[in-house]
Amino acid sequence: MHEETPIRFSDEFFSFIWETVKIVVLSLAIIVPIRYYLVQPFFVKGSSMVPNFHDKDYILVDKLSYRFDDFKRGDVIVFRYPKDPKDYFIKRVIGLPGETIQVKGNKVTIYNTDNPAGEILEEAYLADYQRTDGNKVWKLDDNEFFVLGDNRLQSSDSRSWDALNRSFIAGRAWIRLWPFDVITKIPRVTYPDAGN
């Protein structure tokens, strides 16, 4: 009669470890490129984008499409804070590269080739009680954006720390996943008279 050789505990253990390692490596090979080059999850922190985004909203950031189609006015973007790059902020693009932006008298005015005399932005997405405080003009270079929070009264944005260099941008806010009752694709706001 043929006797089977018993499998020792150590053989089972090492087989389990090897299978686990293979699964982890395969998972990382799939997840890491997606996470760093295509889509990245973020939690919104703070109230600078209220009422359109709230603290603890969970969003996905598109890190790829802007490489083929540049950011537009009205996009919501996530970026590393220029004064402390380990922190991430979420704001709305207001001024585009090469434009001049004026904040004065609770108004944002855009000066560009379409509007050399300036065009005041109509921002219907802002709450009625909001004010865009400031009295300054910014001339953006070819790699700079002017960004503002939707909650202007509680937002640290380009008014206080200047224009945002493209190199700090992580990507465009794409989908809101939490809370579940507001799962949606994040739209771009359009400003028909200001040029996009």
PDB file of N, CA and C in Angstrom, residues 25 43-44 70 77 79 81 85 115-116 139 149 159 164 196:
ATOM      1  N   VAL A  25       1.211  41.936  -4.228  1.00  0.00           N
ATOM      2  CA  VAL A  25       1.999  42.523  -5.324  1.00  0.00           C
ATOM      3  C   VAL A  25       1.113  42.811  -6.525  1.00  0.00           C
ATOM      4  N   PHE A  43     -10.800  63.558   1.079  1.00  0.00           N
ATOM      5  CA  PHE A  43     -11.853  64.051   1.959  1.00  0.00           C
ATOM      6  C   PHE A  43     -11.739  65.567   1.991  1.00  0.00           C
ATOM      7  N   VAL A  44     -12.869  66.253   1.849  1.00  0.00           N
ATOM      8  CA  VAL A  44     -12.904  67.705   1.998  1.00  0.00           C
ATOM      9  C   VAL A  44     -12.752  68.011   3.478  1.00  0.00           C
ATOM     10  N   ASP A  70      -6.830  71.516 -20.685  1.00  0.00           N
ATOM     11  CA  ASP A  70      -6.416  72.327 -19.543  1.00  0.00           C
ATOM     12  C   ASP A  70      -7.608  72.723 -18.676  1.00  0.00           C
ATOM     13  N   ILE A  77     -10.813  72.334  -8.274  1.00  0.00           N
ATOM     14  CA  ILE A  77      -9.557  71.595  -8.309  1.00  0.00           C
ATOM     15  C   ILE A  77      -9.049  71.310  -6.895  1.00  0.00           C
ATOM     16  N   PHE A  79      -5.358  70.797  -4.867  1.00  0.00           N
ATOM     17  CA  PHE A  79      -3.941  71.140  -5.062  1.00  0.00           C
ATOM     18  C   PHE A  79      -3.212  71.154  -3.734  1.00  0.00           C
ATOM     19  N   TYR A  81      -1.137  72.982  -1.018  1.00  0.00           N
ATOM     20  CA  TYR A  81      -1.088  74.360  -0.547  1.00  0.00           C
ATOM     21  C   TYR A  81       0.325  74.911  -0.752  1.00  0.00           C
ATOM     22  N   PRO A  85       3.218  72.400   1.275  1.00  0.00           N
ATOM     23  CA  PRO A  85       2.798  71.413   0.268  1.00  0.00           C
ATOM     24  C   PRO A  85       2.346  70.054   0.792  1.00  0.00           C
ATOM     25  N   ASN A 115     -11.974  90.204 -23.206  1.00  0.00           N
ATOM     26  CA  ASN A 115     -12.543  91.318 -22.437  1.00  0.00           C
ATOM     27  C   ASN A 115     -11.449  92.267 -21.972  1.00  0.00           C
ATOM     28  N   PRO A 116     -10.830  93.019 -22.895  1.00  0.00           N
ATOM     29  CA  PRO A 116      -9.741  93.910 -22.476  1.00  0.00           C
ATOM     30  C   PRO A 116     -10.197  95.018 -21.520  1.00  0.00           C
ATOM     31  N   LYS A 139      -1.767  89.900 -11.846  1.00  0.00           N
ATOM     32  CA  LYS A 139      -1.452  89.565 -13.243  1.00  0.00           C
ATOM     33  C   LYS A 139      -0.873  88.157 -13.235  1.00  0.00           C
ATOM     34  N   GLY A 149     -12.329  80.143  -2.824  1.00  0.00           N
ATOM     35  CA  GLY A 149     -13.307  79.253  -2.218  1.00  0.00           C
ATOM     36  C   GLY A 149     -14.706  79.788  -2.462  1.00  0.00           C
ATOM     37  N   ARG A 159      -6.497  85.304  -2.792  1.00  0.00           N
ATOM     38  CA  ARG A 159      -6.528  86.670  -2.260  1.00  0.00           C
ATOM     39  C   ARG A 159      -5.498  86.852  -1.150  1.00  0.00           C
ATOM     40  N   LEU A 164      -1.839  80.560  -7.926  1.00  0.00           N
ATOM     41  CA  LEU A 164      -1.461  79.163  -7.763  1.00  0.00           C
ATOM     42  C   LEU A 164      -0.703  78.686  -8.988  1.00  0.00           C
ATOM     43  N   ASN A 196     -13.719  81.515 -21.530  1.00  0.00           N
ATOM     44  CA  ASN A 196     -13.254  80.329 -20.794  1.00  0.00           C
ATOM     45  C   ASN A 196     -12.028  79.819 -21.444  1.00  0.00           C
TER      46      ASN A 196
END
